[in-house]
mmCIF file of C-alpha atoms in Angstrom:
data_model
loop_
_atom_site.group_PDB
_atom_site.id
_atom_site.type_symbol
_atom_site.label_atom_id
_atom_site.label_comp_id
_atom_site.label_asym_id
_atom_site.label_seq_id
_atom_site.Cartn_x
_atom_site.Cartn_y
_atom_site.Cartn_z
ATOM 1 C CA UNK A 4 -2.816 3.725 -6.517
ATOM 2 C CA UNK A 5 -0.954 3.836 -3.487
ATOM 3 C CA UNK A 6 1.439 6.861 -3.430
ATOM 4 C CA UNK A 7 -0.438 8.914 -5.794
ATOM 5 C CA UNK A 8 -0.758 12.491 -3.815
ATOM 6 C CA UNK A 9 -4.105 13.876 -3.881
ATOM 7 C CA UNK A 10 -3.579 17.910 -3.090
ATOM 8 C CA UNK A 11 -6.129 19.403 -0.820
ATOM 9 C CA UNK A 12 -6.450 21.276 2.334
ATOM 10 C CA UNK A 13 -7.983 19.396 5.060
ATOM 11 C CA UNK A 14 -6.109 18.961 8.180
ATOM 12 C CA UNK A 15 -5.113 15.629 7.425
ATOM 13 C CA UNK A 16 -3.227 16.822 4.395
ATOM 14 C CA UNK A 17 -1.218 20.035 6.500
ATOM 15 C CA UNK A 18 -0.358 17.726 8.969
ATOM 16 C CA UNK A 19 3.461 17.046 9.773
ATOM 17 C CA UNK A 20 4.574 13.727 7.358
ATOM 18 C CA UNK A 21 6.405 12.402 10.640
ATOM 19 C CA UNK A 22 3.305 13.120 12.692
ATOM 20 C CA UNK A 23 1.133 10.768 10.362
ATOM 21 C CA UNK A 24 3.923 8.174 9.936
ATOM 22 C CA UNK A 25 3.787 7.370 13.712
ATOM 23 C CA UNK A 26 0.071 7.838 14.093
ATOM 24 C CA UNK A 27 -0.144 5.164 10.715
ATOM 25 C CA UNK A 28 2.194 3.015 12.314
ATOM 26 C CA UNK A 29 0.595 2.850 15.828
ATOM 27 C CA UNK A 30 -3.318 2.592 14.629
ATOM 28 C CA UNK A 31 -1.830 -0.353 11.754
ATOM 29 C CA UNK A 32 0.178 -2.531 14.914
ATOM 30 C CA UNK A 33 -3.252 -1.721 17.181
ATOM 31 C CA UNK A 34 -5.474 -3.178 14.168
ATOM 32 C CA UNK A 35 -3.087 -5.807 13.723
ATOM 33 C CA UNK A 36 -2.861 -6.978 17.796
ATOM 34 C CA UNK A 37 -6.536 -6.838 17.818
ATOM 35 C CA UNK A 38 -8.712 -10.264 17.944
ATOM 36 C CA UNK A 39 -12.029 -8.407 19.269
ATOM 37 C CA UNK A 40 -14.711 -8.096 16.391
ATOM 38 C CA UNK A 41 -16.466 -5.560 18.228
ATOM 39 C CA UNK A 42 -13.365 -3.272 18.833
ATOM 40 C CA UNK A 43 -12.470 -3.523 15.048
ATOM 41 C CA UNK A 44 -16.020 -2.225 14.121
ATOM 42 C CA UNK A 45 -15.243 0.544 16.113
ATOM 43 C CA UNK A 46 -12.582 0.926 14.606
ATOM 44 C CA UNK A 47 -13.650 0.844 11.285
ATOM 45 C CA UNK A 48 -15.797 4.088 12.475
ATOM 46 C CA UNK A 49 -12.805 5.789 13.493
ATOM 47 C CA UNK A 50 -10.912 5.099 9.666
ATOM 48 C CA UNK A 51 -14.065 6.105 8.785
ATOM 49 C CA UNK A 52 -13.729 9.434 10.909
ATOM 50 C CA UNK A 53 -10.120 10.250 9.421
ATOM 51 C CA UNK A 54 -10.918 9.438 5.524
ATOM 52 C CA UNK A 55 -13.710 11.840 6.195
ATOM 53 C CA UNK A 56 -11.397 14.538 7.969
ATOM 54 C CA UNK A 57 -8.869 14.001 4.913
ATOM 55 C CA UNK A 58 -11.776 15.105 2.709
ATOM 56 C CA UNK A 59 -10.522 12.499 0.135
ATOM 57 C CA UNK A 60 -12.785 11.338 -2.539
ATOM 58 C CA UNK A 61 -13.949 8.332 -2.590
ATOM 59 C CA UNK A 62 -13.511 6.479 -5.747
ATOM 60 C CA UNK A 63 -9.364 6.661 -4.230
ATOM 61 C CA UNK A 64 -9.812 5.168 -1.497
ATOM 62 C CA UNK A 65 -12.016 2.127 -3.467
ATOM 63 C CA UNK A 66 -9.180 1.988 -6.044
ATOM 64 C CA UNK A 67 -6.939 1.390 -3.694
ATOM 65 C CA UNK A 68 -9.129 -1.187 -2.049
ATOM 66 C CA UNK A 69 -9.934 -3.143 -5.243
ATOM 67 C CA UNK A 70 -6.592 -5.308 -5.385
ATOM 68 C CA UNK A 71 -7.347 -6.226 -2.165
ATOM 69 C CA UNK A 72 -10.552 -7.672 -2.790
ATOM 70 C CA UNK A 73 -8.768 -10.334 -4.878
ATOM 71 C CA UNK A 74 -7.026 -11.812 -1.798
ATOM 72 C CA UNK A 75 -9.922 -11.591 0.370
ATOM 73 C CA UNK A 76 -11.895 -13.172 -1.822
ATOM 74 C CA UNK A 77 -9.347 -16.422 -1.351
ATOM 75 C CA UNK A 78 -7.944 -15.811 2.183
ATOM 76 C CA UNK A 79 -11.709 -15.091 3.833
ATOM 77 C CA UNK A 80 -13.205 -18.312 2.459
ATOM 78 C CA UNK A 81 -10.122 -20.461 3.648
ATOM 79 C CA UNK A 82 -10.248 -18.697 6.944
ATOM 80 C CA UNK A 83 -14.559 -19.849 7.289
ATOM 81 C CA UNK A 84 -13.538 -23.272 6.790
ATOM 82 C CA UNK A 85 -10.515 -23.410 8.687
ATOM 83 C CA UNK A 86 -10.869 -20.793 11.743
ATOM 84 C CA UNK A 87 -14.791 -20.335 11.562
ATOM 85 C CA UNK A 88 -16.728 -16.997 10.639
ATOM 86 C CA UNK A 89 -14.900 -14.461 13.882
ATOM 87 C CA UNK A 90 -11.294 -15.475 12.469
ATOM 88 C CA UNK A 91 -12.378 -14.823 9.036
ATOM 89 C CA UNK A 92 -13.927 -11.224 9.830
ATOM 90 C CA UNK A 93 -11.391 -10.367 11.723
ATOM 91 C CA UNK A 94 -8.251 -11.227 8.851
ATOM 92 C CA UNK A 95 -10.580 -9.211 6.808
ATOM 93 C CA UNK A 96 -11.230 -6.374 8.732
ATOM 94 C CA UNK A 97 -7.453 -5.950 9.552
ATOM 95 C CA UNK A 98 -6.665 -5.945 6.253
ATOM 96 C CA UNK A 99 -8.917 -3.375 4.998
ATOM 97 C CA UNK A 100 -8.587 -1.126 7.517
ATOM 98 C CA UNK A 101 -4.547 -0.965 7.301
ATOM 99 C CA UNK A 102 -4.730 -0.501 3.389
ATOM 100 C CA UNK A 103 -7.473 2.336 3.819
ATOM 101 C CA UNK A 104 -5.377 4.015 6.780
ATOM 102 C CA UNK A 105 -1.908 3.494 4.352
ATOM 103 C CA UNK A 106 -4.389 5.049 1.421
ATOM 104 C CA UNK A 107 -5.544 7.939 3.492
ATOM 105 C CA UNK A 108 -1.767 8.826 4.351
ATOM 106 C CA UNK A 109 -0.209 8.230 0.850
ATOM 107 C CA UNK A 110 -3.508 10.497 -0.786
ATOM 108 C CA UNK A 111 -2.412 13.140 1.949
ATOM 109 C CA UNK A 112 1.023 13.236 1.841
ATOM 110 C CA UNK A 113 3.770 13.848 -0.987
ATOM 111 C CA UNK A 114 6.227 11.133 -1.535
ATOM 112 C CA UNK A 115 9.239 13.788 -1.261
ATOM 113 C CA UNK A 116 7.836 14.637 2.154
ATOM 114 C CA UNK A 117 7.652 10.908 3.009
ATOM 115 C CA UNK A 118 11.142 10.510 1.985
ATOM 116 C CA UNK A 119 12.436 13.662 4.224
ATOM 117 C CA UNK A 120 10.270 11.598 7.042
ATOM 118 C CA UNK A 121 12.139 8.523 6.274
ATOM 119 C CA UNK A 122 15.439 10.300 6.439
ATOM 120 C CA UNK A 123 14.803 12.664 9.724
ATOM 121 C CA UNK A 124 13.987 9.238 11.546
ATOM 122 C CA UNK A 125 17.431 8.088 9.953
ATOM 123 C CA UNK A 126 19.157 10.537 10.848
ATOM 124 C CA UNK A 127 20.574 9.369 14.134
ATOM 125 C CA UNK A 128 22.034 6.312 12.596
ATOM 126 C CA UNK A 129 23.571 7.726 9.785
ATOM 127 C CA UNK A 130 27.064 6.151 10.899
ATOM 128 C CA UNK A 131 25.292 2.611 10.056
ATOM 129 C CA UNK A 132 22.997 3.521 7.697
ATOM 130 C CA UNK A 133 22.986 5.284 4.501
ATOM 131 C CA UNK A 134 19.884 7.384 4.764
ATOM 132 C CA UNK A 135 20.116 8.714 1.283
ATOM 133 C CA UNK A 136 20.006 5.080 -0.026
ATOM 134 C CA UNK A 137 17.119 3.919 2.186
ATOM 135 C CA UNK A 138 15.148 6.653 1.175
ATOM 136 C CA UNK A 139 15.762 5.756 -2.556
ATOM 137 C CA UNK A 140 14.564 2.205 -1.881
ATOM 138 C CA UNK A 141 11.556 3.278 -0.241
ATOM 139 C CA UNK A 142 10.478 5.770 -2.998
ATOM 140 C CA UNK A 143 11.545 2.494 -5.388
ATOM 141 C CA UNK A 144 8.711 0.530 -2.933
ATOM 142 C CA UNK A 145 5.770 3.043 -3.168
ATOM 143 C CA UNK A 146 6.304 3.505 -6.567
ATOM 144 C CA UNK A 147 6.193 -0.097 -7.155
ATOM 145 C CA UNK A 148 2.941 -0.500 -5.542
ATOM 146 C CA UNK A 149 0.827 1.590 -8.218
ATOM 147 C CA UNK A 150 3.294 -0.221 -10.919
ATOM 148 C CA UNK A 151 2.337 -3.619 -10.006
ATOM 149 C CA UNK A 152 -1.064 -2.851 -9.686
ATOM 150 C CA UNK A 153 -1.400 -1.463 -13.345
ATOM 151 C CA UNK A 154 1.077 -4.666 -14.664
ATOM 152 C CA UNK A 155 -1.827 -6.402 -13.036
ATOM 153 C CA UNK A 156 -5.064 -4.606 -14.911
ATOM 154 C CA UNK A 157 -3.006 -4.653 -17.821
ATOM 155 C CA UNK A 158 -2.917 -8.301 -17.981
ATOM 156 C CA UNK A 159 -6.610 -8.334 -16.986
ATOM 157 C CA UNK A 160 -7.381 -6.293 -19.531
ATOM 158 C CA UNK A 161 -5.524 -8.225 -22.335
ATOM 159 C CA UNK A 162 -7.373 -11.655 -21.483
ATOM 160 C CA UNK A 163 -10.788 -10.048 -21.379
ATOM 161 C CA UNK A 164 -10.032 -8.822 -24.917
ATOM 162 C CA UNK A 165 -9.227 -12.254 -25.998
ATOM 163 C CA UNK A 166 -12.200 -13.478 -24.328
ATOM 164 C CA UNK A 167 -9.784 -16.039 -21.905
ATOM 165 C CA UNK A 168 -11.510 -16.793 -19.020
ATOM 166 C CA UNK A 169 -8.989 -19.093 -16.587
ATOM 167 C CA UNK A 170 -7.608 -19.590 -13.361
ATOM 168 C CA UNK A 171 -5.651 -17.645 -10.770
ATOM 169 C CA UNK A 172 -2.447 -19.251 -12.755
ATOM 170 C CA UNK A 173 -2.924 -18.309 -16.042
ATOM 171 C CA UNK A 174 -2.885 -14.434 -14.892
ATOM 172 C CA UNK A 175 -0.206 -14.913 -12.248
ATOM 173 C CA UNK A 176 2.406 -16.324 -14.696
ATOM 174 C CA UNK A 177 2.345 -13.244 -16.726
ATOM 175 C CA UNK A 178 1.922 -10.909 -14.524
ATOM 176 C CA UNK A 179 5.023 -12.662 -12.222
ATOM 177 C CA UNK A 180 7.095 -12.662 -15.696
ATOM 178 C CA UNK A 181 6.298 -8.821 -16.527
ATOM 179 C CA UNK A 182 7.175 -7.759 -13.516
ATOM 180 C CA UNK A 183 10.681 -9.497 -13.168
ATOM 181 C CA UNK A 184 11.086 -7.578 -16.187
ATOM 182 C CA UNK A 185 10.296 -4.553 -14.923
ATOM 183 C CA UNK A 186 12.712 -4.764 -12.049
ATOM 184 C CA UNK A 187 15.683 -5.787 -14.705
ATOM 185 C CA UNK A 188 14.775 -2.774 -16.404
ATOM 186 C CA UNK A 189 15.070 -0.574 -13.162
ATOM 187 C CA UNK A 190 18.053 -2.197 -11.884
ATOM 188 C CA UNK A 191 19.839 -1.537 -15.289
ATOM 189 C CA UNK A 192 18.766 1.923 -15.242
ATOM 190 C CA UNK A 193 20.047 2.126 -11.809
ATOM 191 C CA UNK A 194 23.439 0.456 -12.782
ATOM 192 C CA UNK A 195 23.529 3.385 -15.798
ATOM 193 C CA UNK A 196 23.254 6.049 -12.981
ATOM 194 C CA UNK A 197 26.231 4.541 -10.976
ATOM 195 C CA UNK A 198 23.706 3.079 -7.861
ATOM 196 C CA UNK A 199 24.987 -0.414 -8.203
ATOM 197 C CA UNK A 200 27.934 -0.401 -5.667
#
């Protein structure tokens, strides 16, 4: 569900894209440097705060949360036997809370305005960089999110139909083989629109 746009009014959602991009990016690399348990619990009331503030509904933000659950389920477990329990609720903590925050800010914010983000930042290195081309592979990434994530319930769904109960394998093989597909069938349509050189 990632990059899905969810209109609304709060202040969260008039707020500049840019403005939001660097706030995302500096609460994500403070979640990510931090080891406390205690500090991450207060900062799980401060996500808490701004999800409120974005006046987003709920069942978003748990969709988006969902997929994750699937790797938590595997990484937390390896982390208690490996690390012990503060390792383990820590990895998970960070994890959640960066997806919510990334949630929050893709809910709130178009993707065109995301891309005109991308691009201002650009902007001063447009002699290096093609800006108009690094904004095209970024809306390519967020959309790919929400794609990958429905290749992935789709494949779900198909063995629960069929009654197939089996392991982490037997739905990563097709869902790795559906989505190499996919990206054939984008990068042809991207050769059609002359993109390829």
């Amino acid at each position: 569900m990632i990059g899905v746009f969810h209109p609304g009014d709060s202040l969260v959602h008039r707020a500049p894209a840019l403005l939001k991009l660097g706030l995302l990016a500096a609460l994500v690399t403070a979640i990510a440097l931090q080891h406390s348990v205690l500090v991450l619990g207060g900062a799980c009331v401060l996500v808490a705060g701004i999800a409120a503030l974005a006046r987003v509904p709920f069942r978003l933000l748990w969709r988006q949360l969902v997929p994750l659950l699937w790797l938590l389920a595997i990484a937390v477990p390896v982390q208690l036997l490996l690390a012990g329990w503060e390792l383990a609720v820590t990895v998970a903590l960070r994890l959640l809370l960066a997806v919510v925050l990334a949630g929050v800010y893709s809910l709130t914010t178009p993707v065109t305005e995301t891309l005109d983000a991308a691009q201002t930042l650009l902007r001063p290195f447009r002699r290096w960089i093609d800006a108009d081309r690094v904004g095209l592979a970024l809306a390519l990434a967020i959309r790919a999110i929400p794609l990958l994530g429905e290749i992935v319930a789709e494949v779900l769904d198909a063995r629960r139909a069929r009654g197939a109960e089996g392991s982490i394998r037997a739905v990563a093989v097709p869902v790795i083989v559906r989505a190499l597909r996919t990206a054939d069938h984008l990068g042809e349509a991207l050769v059609a629109r002359g993109l390829d050189d």
